[in-house]
Every structure is written in C-alpha cells, then in structure tokens.
Coordinates of C-alpha atoms in Angstrom, one line a residue:
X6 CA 115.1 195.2 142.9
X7 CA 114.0 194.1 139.5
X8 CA 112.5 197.3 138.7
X9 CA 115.4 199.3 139.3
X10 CA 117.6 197.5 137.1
X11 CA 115.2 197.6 133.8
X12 CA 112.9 200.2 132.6
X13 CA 109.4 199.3 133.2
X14 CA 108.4 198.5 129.5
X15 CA 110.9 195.7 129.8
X16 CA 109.8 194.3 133.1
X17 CA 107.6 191.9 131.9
X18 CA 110.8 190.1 129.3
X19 CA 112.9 190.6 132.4
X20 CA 110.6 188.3 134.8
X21 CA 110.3 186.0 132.0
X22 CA 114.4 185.9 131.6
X23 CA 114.8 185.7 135.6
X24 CA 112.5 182.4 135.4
X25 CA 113.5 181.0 132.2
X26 CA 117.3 181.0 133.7
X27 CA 115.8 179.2 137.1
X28 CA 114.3 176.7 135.3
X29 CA 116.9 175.8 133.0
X30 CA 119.3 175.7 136.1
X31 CA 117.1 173.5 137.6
X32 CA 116.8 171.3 134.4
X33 CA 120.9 171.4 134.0
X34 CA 122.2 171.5 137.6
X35 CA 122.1 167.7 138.8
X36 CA 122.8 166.3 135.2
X37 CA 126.0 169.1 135.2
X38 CA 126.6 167.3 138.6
X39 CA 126.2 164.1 138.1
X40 CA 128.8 164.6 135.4
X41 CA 131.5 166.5 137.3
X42 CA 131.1 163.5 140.3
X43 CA 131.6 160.6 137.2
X44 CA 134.1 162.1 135.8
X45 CA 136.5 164.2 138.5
X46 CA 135.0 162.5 142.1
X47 CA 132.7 163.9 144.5
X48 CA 135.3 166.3 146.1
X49 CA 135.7 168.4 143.0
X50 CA 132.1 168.0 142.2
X51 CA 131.5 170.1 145.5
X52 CA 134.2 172.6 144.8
X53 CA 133.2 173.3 141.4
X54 CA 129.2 173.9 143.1
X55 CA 131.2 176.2 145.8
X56 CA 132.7 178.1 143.4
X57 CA 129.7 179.1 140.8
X58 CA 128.0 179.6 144.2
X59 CA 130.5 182.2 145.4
X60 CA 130.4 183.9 142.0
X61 CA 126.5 184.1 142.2
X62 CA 126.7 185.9 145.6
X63 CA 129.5 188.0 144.3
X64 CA 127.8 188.8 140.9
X65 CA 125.1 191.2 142.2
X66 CA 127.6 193.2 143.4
X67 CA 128.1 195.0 139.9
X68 CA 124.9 196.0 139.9
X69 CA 124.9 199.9 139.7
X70 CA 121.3 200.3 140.2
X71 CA 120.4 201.2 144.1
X72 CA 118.0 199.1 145.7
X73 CA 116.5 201.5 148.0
X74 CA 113.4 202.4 148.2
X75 CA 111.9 205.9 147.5
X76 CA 112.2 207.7 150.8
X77 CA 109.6 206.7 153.1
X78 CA 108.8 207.5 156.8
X79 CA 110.0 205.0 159.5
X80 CA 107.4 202.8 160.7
X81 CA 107.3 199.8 163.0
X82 CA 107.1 196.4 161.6
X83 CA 103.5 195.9 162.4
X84 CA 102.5 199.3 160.9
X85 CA 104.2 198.5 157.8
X86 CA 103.0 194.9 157.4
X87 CA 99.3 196.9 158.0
X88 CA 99.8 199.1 155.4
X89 CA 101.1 196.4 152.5
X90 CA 98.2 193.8 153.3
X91 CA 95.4 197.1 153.3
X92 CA 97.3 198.1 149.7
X93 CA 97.0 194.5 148.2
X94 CA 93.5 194.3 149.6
X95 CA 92.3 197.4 148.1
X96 CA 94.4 196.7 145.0
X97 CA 92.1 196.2 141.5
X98 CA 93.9 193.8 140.4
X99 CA 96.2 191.8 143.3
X100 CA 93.2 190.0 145.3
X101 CA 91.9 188.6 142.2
X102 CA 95.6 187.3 141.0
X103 CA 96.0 186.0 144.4
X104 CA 93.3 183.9 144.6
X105 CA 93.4 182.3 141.1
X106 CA 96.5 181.0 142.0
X107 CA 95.6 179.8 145.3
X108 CA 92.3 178.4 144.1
X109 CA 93.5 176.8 141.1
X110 CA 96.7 175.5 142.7
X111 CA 95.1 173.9 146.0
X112 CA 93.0 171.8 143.3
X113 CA 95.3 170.8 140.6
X114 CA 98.8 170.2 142.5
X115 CA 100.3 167.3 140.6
X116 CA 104.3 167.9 140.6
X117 CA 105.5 166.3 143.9
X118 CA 102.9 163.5 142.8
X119 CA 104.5 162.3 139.6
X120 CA 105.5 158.9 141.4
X121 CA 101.5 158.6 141.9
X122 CA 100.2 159.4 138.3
X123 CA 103.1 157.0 136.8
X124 CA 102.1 154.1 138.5
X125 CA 98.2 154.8 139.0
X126 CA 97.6 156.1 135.2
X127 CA 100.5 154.3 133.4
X128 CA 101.6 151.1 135.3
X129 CA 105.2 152.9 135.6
X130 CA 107.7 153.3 138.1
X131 CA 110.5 155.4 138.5
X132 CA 111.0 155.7 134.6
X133 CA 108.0 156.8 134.2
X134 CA 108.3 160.0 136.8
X135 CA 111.8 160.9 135.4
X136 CA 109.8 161.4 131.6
X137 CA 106.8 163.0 133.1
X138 CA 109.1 165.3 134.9
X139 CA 111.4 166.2 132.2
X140 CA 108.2 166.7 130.1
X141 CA 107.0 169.3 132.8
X142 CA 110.2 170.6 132.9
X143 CA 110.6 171.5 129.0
X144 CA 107.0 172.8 128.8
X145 CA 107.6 175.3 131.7
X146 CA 110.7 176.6 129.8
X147 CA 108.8 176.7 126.7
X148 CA 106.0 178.4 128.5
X149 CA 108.4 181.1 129.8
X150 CA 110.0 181.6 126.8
X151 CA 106.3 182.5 125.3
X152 CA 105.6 184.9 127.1
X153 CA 108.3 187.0 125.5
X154 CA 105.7 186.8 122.1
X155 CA 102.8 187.6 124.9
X156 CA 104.7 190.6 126.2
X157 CA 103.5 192.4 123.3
X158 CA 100.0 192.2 123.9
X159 CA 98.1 195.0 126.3
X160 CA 95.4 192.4 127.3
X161 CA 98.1 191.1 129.9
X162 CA 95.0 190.5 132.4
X163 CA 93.1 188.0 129.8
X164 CA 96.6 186.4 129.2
X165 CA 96.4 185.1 132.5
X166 CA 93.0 184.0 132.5
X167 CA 93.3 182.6 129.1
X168 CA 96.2 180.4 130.2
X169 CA 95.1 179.5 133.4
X170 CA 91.9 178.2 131.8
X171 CA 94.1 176.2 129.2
X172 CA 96.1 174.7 132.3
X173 CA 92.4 173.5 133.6
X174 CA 91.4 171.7 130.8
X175 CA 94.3 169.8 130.2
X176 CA 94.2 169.2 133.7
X177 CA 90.8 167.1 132.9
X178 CA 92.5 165.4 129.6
X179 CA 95.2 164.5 132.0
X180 CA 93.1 162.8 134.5
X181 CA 90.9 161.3 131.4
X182 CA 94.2 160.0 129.9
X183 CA 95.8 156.4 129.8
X184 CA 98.3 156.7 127.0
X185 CA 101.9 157.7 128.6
X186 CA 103.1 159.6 125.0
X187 CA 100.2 161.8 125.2
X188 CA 100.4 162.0 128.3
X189 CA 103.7 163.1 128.0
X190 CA 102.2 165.7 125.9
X191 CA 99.4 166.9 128.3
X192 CA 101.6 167.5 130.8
X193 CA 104.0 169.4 128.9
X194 CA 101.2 171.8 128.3
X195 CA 100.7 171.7 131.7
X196 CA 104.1 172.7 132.7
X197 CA 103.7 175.7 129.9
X198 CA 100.8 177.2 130.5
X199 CA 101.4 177.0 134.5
X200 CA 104.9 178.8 134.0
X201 CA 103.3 181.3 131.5
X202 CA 100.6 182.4 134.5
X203 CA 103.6 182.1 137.2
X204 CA 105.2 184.5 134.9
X205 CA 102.3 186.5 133.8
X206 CA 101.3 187.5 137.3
X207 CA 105.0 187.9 138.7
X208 CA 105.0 191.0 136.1
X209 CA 101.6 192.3 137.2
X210 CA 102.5 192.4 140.4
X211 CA 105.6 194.1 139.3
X212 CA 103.9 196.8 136.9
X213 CA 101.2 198.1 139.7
X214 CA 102.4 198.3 142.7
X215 CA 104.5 201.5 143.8
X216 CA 108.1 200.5 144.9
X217 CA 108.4 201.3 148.5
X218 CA 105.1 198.7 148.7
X219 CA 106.6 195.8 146.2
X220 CA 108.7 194.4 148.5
X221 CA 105.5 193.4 150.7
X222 CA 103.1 192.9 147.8
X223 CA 105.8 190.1 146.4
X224 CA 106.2 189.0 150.0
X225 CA 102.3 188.2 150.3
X226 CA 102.4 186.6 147.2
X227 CA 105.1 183.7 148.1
X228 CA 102.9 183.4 150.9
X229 CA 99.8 182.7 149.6
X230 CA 101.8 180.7 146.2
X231 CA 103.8 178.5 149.0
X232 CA 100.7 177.8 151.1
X233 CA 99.0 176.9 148.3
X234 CA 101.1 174.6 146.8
X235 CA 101.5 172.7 150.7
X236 CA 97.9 172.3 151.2
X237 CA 97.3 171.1 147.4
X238 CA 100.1 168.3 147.7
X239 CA 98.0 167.3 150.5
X240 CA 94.6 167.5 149.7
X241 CA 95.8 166.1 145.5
X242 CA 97.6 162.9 147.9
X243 CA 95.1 162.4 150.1
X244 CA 92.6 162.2 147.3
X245 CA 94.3 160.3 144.9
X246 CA 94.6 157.4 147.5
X247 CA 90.7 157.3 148.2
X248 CA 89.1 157.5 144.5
X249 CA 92.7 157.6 141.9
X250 CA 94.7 159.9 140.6
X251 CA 92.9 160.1 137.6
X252 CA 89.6 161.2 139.2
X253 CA 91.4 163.4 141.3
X254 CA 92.6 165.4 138.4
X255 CA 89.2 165.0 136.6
X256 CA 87.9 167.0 139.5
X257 CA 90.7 169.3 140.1
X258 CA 90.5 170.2 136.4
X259 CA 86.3 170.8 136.4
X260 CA 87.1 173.3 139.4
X261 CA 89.8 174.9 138.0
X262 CA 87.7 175.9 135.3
X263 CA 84.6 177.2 137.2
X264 CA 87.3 179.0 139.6
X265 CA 88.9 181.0 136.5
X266 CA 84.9 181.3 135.3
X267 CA 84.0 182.9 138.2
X268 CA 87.1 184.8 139.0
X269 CA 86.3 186.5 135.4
X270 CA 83.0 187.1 135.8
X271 CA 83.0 188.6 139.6
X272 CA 86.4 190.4 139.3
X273 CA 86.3 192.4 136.0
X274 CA 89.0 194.0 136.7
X275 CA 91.9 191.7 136.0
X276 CA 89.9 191.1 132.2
X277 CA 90.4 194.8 131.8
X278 CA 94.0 195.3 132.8
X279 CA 95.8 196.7 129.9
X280 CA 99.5 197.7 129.9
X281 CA 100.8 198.8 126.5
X282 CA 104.4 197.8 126.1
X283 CA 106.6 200.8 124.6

C-alpha cells in the first residue's frame, strides 16, 4: 500500500516516517496513559485509547490511492505462495537481506533480556531495565530519523552492511562493558543502528520487488524477522544463564561480524545495489 501512496523516490523517507511514528508511539503511549489513568481514572483512560483507536481505523479511509494490485490472473493460494517464495529466492538482493537479519538477530537478541544484562552486568534491578530500555528506545528513533540523511546516498546496499556491522561491534563492547553510563551509550547505538537496518531493508524490499509480488515478499520477511527474534530470545536466555550475559554478547557480537563478513563477500550483490534518489 505504501507504494501507492508515495512516488517511489520518496519511499525510502516514507518507511523511515512509518517507523519513526511507531516508535515514538511506543515511547509516548504508556507514559500518555499512565497520565490520563492519574489524572481522569481508569474509565476515561480506556475511552480516550478507544477513541484514537477508532480514529486510526477510520483515518485510512481518506486515502485516495487504490490498493489493488496490477491486474493479475487468479491463482489458488498454494500457487501463489509458490510463485512469491521462487521470486524471493531468485531475487539478487532479498535472500541475502533475509538472512543477515536472521543470522545476525538469532545471535545478538538482547531486548526482551534487559532484566538479565541489568542485573548480570550492572548489579541493577528494575531501574536499571527502565534506563537501558529508554536508551534503546531513543537510539532506535535517532537511528530512523538518520536514515532520512542516508536516503540520499545510492550505496543503499553498503548502508545496510555498514550499519549492521556497526551494530556487531558494539554488540562485543556491550558484552565487554561494566560501566552502566556507557553502557547506556552502547546500547543506544545499538538501538540506532538496528532501527537504521530495520529501516534500510524495509525500503529495499519495497524499491525491488514488483507490486502484485510485495505483498508476499513483505509477508516472508515478517516471517523470517519474527522467527528470528523467537529463537534468539531463546538461544541469548538460555546462554546467558550457562556462561553470563556478558559472554553471551561477546560471542553474539564476534559472529555477527563474521556473518555480515561473509554475507559481503559471498553475496556481492547487495554491496552493489545502487538506487539513485531523484
């Protein structure tokens, strides 16, 4: 639908204003809450939530652009699911940005596991998580907000790779790291560099692949993200608990890196994916 509504030179701001706005809603919603249950009761609270919730269902209706697809012929639902996995699997660029996130991700997942770092790496408790997630939280929104400089470069393929290397490292000064300010830091860059990759490869996916295929391409994308992100907050627990959290982002951090090395190195061609913004 995105693509509909802006012309394509724009799409790569657009993702970035689509994720910027979700992350500050996120940031906002349960202080705005909290506020409106302090102040005017829980019942109102709810009712005031009901109501912007209404209006964003109701907003999208003034949108003049259609979202349909360019006529296509029917097909059954296991012909078309066929035809989107063969397009992403023969796509240049897809496979590659697929599997740097899910590499890189099953590895390095640290979000959920805030509660774990505070109290393994800085003797905190629950003060400690609130800080490290609000420093997350500001670095992602910084992060998206960068990429609106970024959109201006061709190189949006070494973008990605640069970033998600960045990500990596400070993934090892994180786990190397005992002081909570700088760590406060680290994982603000973190939060950054992760959202700048997030919103990086949302746009590539956006930018090369045909519209009557993007709702699948997108769709395999979530899946592969949201698998990823299950299976790291297990595997990142699990090994936390047997040799510490700060080991376990040592590692994750170490083969992050070699996963970005060799995802340059054997698939060229997300390295040489140009798109020149008019």
């Amino acid at each position: 639908m995105l693509s509909r509504v802006v012309p394509r030179s724009l799409l790569t701001h657009a993702v970035a204003t689509l994720n910027v706005t979700s992350q500050l809603a996120t940031v906002a919603g349960p202080i705005l809450f909290w506020w409106f249950y302090e102040k005017l009761g829980i019942s109102i609270a709810f009712g005031i939530s009901t109501g912007i919730s209404l209006l964003s269902v109701a907003l999208p209706l003034l949108i003049r652009a259609s979202g349909k697809p360019e006529a296509v012929s029917r097909q059954s639902t296991w012909t078309a699911l066929k035809e989107g996995t063969l397009f992403v699997m023969r796509h240049p660029l897809l496979p590659g940005i697929y599997l740097l996130d899910f590499g890189v991700t099953i590895v390095s997942f640290y979000r959920q596991l805030f509660p774990i770092f505070a109290r393994q790496l800085y003797q905190l408790g629950a003060e400690g998580t609130g800080f490290l997630n609000s420093a997350n939280a500001i670095g992602s929104i910084i992060g998206t907000l960068a990429v609106f400089y970024a959109a201006r470069f061709s190189r949006k393929g070494v973008l990605v790779l640069a970033a998600t290397l960045v990500y990596a490292v400070f993934l090892i000064a994180f786990g190397l790291n005992r002081s909570f300010p700088l760590g406060l830091v680290i994982v603000g860059v973190l939060g950054m560099t992760d959202s700048m990759t997030v919103t990086m490869r949302q746009a590539i996916v956006q930018l090369t692949t045909p519209d009557q295929l993007l709702g699948r391409a997108a769709s395999i994308r979530t899946f592969a993200a949201m698998s990823a992100n299950n299976v790291g907050q297990v595997e990142v627990g699990m090994l936390s608990a047997i040799i510490g959290a700060g080991q376990t982002m040592l590692i994750g951090g170490v083969l992050s890196v070699l996963f970005v090395l060799i995802v340059w190195r054997l698939l060229p061609g997300i390295r040489q994916y140009r798109y020149e913004t008019q």
